[in-house]
mmCIF file of C-alpha atoms in Angstrom:
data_model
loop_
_atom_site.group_PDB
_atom_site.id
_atom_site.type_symbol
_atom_site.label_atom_id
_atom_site.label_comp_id
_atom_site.label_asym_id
_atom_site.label_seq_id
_atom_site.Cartn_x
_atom_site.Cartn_y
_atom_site.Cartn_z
ATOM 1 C CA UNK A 1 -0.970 10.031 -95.885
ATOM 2 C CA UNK A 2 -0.322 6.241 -94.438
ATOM 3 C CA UNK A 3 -1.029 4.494 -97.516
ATOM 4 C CA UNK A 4 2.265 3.616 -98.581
ATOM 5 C CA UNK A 5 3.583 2.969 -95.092
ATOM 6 C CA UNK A 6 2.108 -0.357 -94.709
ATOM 7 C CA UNK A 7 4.626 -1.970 -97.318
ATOM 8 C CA UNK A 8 7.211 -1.529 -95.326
ATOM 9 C CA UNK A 9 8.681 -4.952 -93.575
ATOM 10 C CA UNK A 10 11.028 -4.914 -91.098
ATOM 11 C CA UNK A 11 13.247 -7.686 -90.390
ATOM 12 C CA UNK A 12 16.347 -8.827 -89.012
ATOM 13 C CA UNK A 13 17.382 -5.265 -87.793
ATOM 14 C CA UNK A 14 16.691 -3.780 -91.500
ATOM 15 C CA UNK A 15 13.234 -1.841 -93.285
ATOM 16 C CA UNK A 16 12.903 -2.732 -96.864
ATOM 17 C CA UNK A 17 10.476 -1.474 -99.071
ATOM 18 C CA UNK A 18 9.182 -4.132 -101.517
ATOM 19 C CA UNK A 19 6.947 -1.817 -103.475
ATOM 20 C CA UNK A 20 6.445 -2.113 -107.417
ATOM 21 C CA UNK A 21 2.602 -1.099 -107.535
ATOM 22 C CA UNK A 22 2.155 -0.243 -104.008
ATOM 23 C CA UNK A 23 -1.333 1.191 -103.291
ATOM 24 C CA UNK A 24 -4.463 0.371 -105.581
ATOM 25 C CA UNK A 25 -6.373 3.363 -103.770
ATOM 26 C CA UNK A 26 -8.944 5.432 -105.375
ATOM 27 C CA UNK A 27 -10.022 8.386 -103.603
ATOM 28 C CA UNK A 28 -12.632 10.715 -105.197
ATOM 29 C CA UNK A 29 -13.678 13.598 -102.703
ATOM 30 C CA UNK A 30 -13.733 16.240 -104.861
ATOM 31 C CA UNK A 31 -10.456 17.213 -104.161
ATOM 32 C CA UNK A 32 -8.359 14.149 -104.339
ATOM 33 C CA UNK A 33 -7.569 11.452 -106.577
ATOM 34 C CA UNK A 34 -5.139 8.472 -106.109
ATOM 35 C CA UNK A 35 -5.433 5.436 -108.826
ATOM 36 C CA UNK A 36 -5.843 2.071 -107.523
ATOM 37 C CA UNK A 37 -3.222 -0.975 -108.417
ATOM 38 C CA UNK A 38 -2.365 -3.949 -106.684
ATOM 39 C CA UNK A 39 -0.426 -4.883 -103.757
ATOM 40 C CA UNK A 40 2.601 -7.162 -105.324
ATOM 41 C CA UNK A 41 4.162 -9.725 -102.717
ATOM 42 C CA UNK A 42 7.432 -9.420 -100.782
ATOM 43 C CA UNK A 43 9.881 -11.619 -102.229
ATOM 44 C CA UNK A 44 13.102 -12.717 -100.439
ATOM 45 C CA UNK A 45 11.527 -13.621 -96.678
ATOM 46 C CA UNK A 46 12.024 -16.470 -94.952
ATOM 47 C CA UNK A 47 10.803 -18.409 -92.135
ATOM 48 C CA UNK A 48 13.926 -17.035 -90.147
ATOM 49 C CA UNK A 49 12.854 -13.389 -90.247
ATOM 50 C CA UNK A 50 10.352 -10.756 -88.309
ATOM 51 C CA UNK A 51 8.262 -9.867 -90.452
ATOM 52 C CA UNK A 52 5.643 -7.178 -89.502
ATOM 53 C CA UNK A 53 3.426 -4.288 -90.853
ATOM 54 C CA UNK A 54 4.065 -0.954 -90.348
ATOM 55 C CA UNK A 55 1.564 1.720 -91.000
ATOM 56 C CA UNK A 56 0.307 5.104 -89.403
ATOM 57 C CA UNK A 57 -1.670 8.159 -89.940
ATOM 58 C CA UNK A 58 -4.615 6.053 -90.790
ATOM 59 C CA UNK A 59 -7.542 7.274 -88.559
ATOM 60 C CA UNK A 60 -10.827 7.856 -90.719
ATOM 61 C CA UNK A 61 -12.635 11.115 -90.291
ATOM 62 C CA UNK A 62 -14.674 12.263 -87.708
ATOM 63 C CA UNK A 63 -18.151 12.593 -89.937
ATOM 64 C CA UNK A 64 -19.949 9.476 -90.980
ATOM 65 C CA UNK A 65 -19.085 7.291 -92.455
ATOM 66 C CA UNK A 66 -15.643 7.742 -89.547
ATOM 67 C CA UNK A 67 -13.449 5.798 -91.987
ATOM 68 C CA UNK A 68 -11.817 7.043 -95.951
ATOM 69 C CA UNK A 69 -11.769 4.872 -98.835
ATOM 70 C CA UNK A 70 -8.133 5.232 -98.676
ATOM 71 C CA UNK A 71 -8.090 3.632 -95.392
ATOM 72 C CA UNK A 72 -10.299 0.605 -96.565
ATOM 73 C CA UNK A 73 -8.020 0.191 -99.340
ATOM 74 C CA UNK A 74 -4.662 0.194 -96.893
ATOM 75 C CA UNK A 75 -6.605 -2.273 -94.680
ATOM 76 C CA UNK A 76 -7.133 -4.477 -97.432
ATOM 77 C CA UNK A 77 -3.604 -4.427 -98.207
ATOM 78 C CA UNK A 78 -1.952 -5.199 -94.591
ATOM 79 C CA UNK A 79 -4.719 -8.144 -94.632
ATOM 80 C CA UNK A 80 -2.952 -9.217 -98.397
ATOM 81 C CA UNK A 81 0.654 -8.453 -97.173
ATOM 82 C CA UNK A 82 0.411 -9.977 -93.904
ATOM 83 C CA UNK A 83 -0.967 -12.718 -95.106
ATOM 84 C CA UNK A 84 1.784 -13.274 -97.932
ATOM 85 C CA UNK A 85 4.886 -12.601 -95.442
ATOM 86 C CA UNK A 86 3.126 -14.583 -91.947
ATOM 87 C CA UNK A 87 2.992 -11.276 -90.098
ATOM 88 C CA UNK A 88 3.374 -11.068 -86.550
ATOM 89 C CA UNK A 89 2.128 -7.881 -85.363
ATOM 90 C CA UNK A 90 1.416 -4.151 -87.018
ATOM 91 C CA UNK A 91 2.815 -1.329 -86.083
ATOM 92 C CA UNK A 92 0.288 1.658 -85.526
ATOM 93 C CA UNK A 93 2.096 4.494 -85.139
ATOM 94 C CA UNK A 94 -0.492 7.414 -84.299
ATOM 95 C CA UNK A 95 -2.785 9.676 -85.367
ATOM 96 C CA UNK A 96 -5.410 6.567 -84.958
ATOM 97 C CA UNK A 97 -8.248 9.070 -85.137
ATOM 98 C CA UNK A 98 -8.749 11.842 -86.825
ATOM 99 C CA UNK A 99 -8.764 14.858 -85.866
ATOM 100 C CA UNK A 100 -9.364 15.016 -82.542
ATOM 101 C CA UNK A 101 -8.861 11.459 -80.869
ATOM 102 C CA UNK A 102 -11.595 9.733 -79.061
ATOM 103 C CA UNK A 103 -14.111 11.124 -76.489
ATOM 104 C CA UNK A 104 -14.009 8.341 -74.049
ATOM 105 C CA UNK A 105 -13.913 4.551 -73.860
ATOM 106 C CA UNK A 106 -17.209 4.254 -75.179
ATOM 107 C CA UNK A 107 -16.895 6.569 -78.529
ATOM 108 C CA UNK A 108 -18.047 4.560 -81.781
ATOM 109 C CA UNK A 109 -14.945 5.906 -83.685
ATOM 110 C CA UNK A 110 -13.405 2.653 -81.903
ATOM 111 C CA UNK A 111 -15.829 0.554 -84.171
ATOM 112 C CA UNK A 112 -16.660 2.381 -87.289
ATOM 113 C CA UNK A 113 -12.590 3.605 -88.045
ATOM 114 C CA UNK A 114 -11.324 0.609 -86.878
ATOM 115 C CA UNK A 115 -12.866 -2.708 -85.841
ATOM 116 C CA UNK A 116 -15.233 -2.405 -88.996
ATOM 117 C CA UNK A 117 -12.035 -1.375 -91.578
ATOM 118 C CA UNK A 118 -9.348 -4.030 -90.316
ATOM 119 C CA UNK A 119 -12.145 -6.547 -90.730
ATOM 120 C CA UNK A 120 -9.060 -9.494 -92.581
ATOM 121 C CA UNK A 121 -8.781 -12.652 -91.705
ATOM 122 C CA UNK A 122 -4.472 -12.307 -91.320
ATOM 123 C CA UNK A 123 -5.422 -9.127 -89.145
ATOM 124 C CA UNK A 124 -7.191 -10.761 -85.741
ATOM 125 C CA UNK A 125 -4.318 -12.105 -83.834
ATOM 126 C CA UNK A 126 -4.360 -11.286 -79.980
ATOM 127 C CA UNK A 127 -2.497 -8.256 -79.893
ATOM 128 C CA UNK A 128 -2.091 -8.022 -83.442
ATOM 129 C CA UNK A 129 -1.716 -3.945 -83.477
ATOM 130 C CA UNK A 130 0.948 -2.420 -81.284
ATOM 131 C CA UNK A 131 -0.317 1.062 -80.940
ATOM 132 C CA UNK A 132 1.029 4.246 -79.906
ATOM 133 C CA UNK A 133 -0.712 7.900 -80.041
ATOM 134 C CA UNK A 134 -0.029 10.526 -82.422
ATOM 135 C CA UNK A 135 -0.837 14.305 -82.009
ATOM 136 C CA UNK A 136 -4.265 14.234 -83.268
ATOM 137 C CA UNK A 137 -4.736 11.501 -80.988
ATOM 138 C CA UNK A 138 -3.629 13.959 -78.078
ATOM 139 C CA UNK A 139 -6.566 16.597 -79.168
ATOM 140 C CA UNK A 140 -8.818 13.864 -77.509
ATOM 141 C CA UNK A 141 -8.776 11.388 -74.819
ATOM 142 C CA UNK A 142 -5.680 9.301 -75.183
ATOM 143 C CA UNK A 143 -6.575 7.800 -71.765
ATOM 144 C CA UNK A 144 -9.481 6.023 -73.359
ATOM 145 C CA UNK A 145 -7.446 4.407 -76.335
ATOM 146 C CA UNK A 146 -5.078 3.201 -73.410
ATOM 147 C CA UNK A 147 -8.360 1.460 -71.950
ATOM 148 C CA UNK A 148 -9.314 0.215 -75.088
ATOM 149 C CA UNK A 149 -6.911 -2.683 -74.907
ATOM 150 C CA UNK A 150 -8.741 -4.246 -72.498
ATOM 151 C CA UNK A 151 -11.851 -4.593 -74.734
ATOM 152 C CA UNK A 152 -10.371 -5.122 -77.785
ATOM 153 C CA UNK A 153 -8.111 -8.433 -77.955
ATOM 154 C CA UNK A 154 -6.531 -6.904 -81.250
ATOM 155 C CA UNK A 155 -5.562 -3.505 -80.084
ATOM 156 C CA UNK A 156 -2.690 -3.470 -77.587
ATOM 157 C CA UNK A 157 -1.834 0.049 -76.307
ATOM 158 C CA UNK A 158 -0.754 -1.125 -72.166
ATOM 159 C CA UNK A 159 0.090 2.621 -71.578
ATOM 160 C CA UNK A 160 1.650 6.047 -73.127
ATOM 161 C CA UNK A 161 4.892 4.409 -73.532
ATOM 162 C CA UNK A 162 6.011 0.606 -73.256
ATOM 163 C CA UNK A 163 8.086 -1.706 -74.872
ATOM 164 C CA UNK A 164 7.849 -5.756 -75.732
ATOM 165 C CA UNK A 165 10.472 -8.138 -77.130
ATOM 166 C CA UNK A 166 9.838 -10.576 -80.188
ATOM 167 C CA UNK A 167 12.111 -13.913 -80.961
ATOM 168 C CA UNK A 168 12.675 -15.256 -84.495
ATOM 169 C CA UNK A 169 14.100 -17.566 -86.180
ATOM 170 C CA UNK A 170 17.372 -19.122 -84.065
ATOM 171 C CA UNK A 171 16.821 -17.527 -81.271
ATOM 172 C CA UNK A 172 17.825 -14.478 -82.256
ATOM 173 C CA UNK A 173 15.530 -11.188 -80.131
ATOM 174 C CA UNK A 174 14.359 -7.930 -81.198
ATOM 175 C CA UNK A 175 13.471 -5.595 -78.682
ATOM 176 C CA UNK A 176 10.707 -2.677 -79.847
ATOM 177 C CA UNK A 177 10.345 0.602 -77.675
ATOM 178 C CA UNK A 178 7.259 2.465 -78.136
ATOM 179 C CA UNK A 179 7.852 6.409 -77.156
ATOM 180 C CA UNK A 180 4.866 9.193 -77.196
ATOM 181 C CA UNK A 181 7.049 12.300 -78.902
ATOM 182 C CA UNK A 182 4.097 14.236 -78.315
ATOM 183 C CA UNK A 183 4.582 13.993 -74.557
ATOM 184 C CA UNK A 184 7.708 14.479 -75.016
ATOM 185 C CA UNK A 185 7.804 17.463 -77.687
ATOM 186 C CA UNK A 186 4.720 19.057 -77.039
ATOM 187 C CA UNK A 187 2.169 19.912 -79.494
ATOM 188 C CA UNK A 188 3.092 20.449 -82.942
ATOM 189 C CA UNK A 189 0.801 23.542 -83.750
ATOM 190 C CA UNK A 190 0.822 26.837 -82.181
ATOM 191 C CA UNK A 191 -2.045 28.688 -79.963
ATOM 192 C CA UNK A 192 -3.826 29.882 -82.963
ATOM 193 C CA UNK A 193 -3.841 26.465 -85.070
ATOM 194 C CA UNK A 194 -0.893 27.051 -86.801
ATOM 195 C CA UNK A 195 1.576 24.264 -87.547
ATOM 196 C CA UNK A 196 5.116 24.139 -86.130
ATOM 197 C CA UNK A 197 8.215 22.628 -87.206
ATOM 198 C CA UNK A 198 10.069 20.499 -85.088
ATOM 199 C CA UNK A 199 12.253 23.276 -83.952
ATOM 200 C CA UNK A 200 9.521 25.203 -82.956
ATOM 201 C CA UNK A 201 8.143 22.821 -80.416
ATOM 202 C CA UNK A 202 7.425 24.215 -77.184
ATOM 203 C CA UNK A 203 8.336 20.968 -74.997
ATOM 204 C CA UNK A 204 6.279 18.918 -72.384
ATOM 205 C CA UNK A 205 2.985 20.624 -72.043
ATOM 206 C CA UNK A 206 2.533 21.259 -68.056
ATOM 207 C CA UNK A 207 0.091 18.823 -67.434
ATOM 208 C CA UNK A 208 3.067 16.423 -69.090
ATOM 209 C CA UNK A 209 6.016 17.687 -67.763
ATOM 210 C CA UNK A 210 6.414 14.703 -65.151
ATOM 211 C CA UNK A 211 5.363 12.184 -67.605
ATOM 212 C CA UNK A 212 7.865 13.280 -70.083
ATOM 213 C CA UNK A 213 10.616 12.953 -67.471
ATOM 214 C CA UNK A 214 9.785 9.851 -66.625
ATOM 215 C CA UNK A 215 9.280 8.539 -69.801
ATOM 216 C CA UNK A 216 12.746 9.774 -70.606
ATOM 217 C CA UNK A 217 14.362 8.169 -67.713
ATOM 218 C CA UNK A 218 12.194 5.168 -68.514
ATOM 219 C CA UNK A 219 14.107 5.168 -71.588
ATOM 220 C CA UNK A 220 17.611 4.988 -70.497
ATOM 221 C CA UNK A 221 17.155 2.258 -68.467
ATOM 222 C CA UNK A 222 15.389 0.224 -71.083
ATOM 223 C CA UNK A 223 18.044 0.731 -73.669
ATOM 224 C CA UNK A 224 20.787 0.136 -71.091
ATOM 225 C CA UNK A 225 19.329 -3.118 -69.722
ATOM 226 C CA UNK A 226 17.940 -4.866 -72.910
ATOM 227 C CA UNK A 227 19.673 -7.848 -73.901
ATOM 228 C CA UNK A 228 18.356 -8.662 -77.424
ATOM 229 C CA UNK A 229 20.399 -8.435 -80.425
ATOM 230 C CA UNK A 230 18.041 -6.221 -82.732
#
């Protein structure tokens, strides 16, 4: 899951998938095998466009060595891909640590499944990855991920929900909103581990009810006030 998810490059309001051979990957547990090819480059961008990475469900395992080859080999592409297409930021969209989150602020899973896998040159920008939690993230201490932004300079996660706006080309604005569904929803698997569809979902957990109304409200006002065209 999350390898193919970092070809996709969003721009000008639109997502396009540029894949021909998307993911080289080989992955040989004992269970699973994906073949490796070779990233091919996005064709068709300009200097005009937004161009950015987009990937998610990418968060290692929680035995040593914390990290999958599947995840070196998707880090190895956004650092290809970004490269190729001058991307501004990534888009990590959750489940940043398998299975369970972090412990605290302090937890090596911040190192060994991320700062030592998105080790490329076109991947150390300030604020490079624009994060938001997923629900394995919410098993563990989604708190400390928050904190995390203020010891890495690549990692910005400012707080459960947030939003930033990015200018290209003519001065043209596109304005990206950040939402935790998982506050929102509530947890996607039942009391005995099973997993629920979305129509299942059980809503705001109590400890998340007022952060879910907020966040809502948040929402609405965000949407009705922005100003930029994408």
């Amino acid at each position: 899951m999350g390898l193919l998810v970092s070809k996709a490059v969003v721009y000008m309001g639109r997502i396009e998938w540029s894949g021909k051979d998307v993911a080289d990957v080989t992955i040989a547990d004992g269970l699973t095998e994906i073949k490796q090819r070779t990233f091919q480059g996005c064709k068709g961008l300009t200097k005009s466009d937004l161009n950015l990475l987009v990937f998610g469900d990418w968060g290692g395992l929680p035995i040593s060595p914390y990290w999958t080859l599947a995840e070196r080999a998707t880090a190895r592409g956004l650092d290809r891909i970004g490269g190729e297409i001058g991307a501004a930021f990534a888009l990590a969209l959750g489940d940043n640590f398998y299975y369970d989150g972090v412990e605290n602020l302090s937890d090596p899973r911040f190192y060994h499944t991320f700062e030592n896998v998105y080790t490329g040159a076109n991947l150390q920008a300030p604020d490079f990855f624009r994060v938001i939690a997923g629900n394995h993230d919410h098993n563990g201490n989604v708190s400390a991920e928050i904190l995390y932004s203020g010891v890495s300079d690549r990692w910005h996660y400012p707080d459960y929900y947030y939003d930033f706006v990015e200018s290209y080309g003519d001065g043209n604005t596109a304005h990206f909103i950040m939402l935790d569904t998982v506050v929102i929803s509530g947890p996607s698997s039942d009391a005995d581990g099973g997993t629920l569809t979305g129509s299942n979902y059980g809503g705001p957990q109590e400890h998340h009810v007022e952060l879910a109304d907020s966040q809502l409200a948040w929402l609405e006002s965000t949407l009705s006030a922005s100003t930029a065209d994408h």
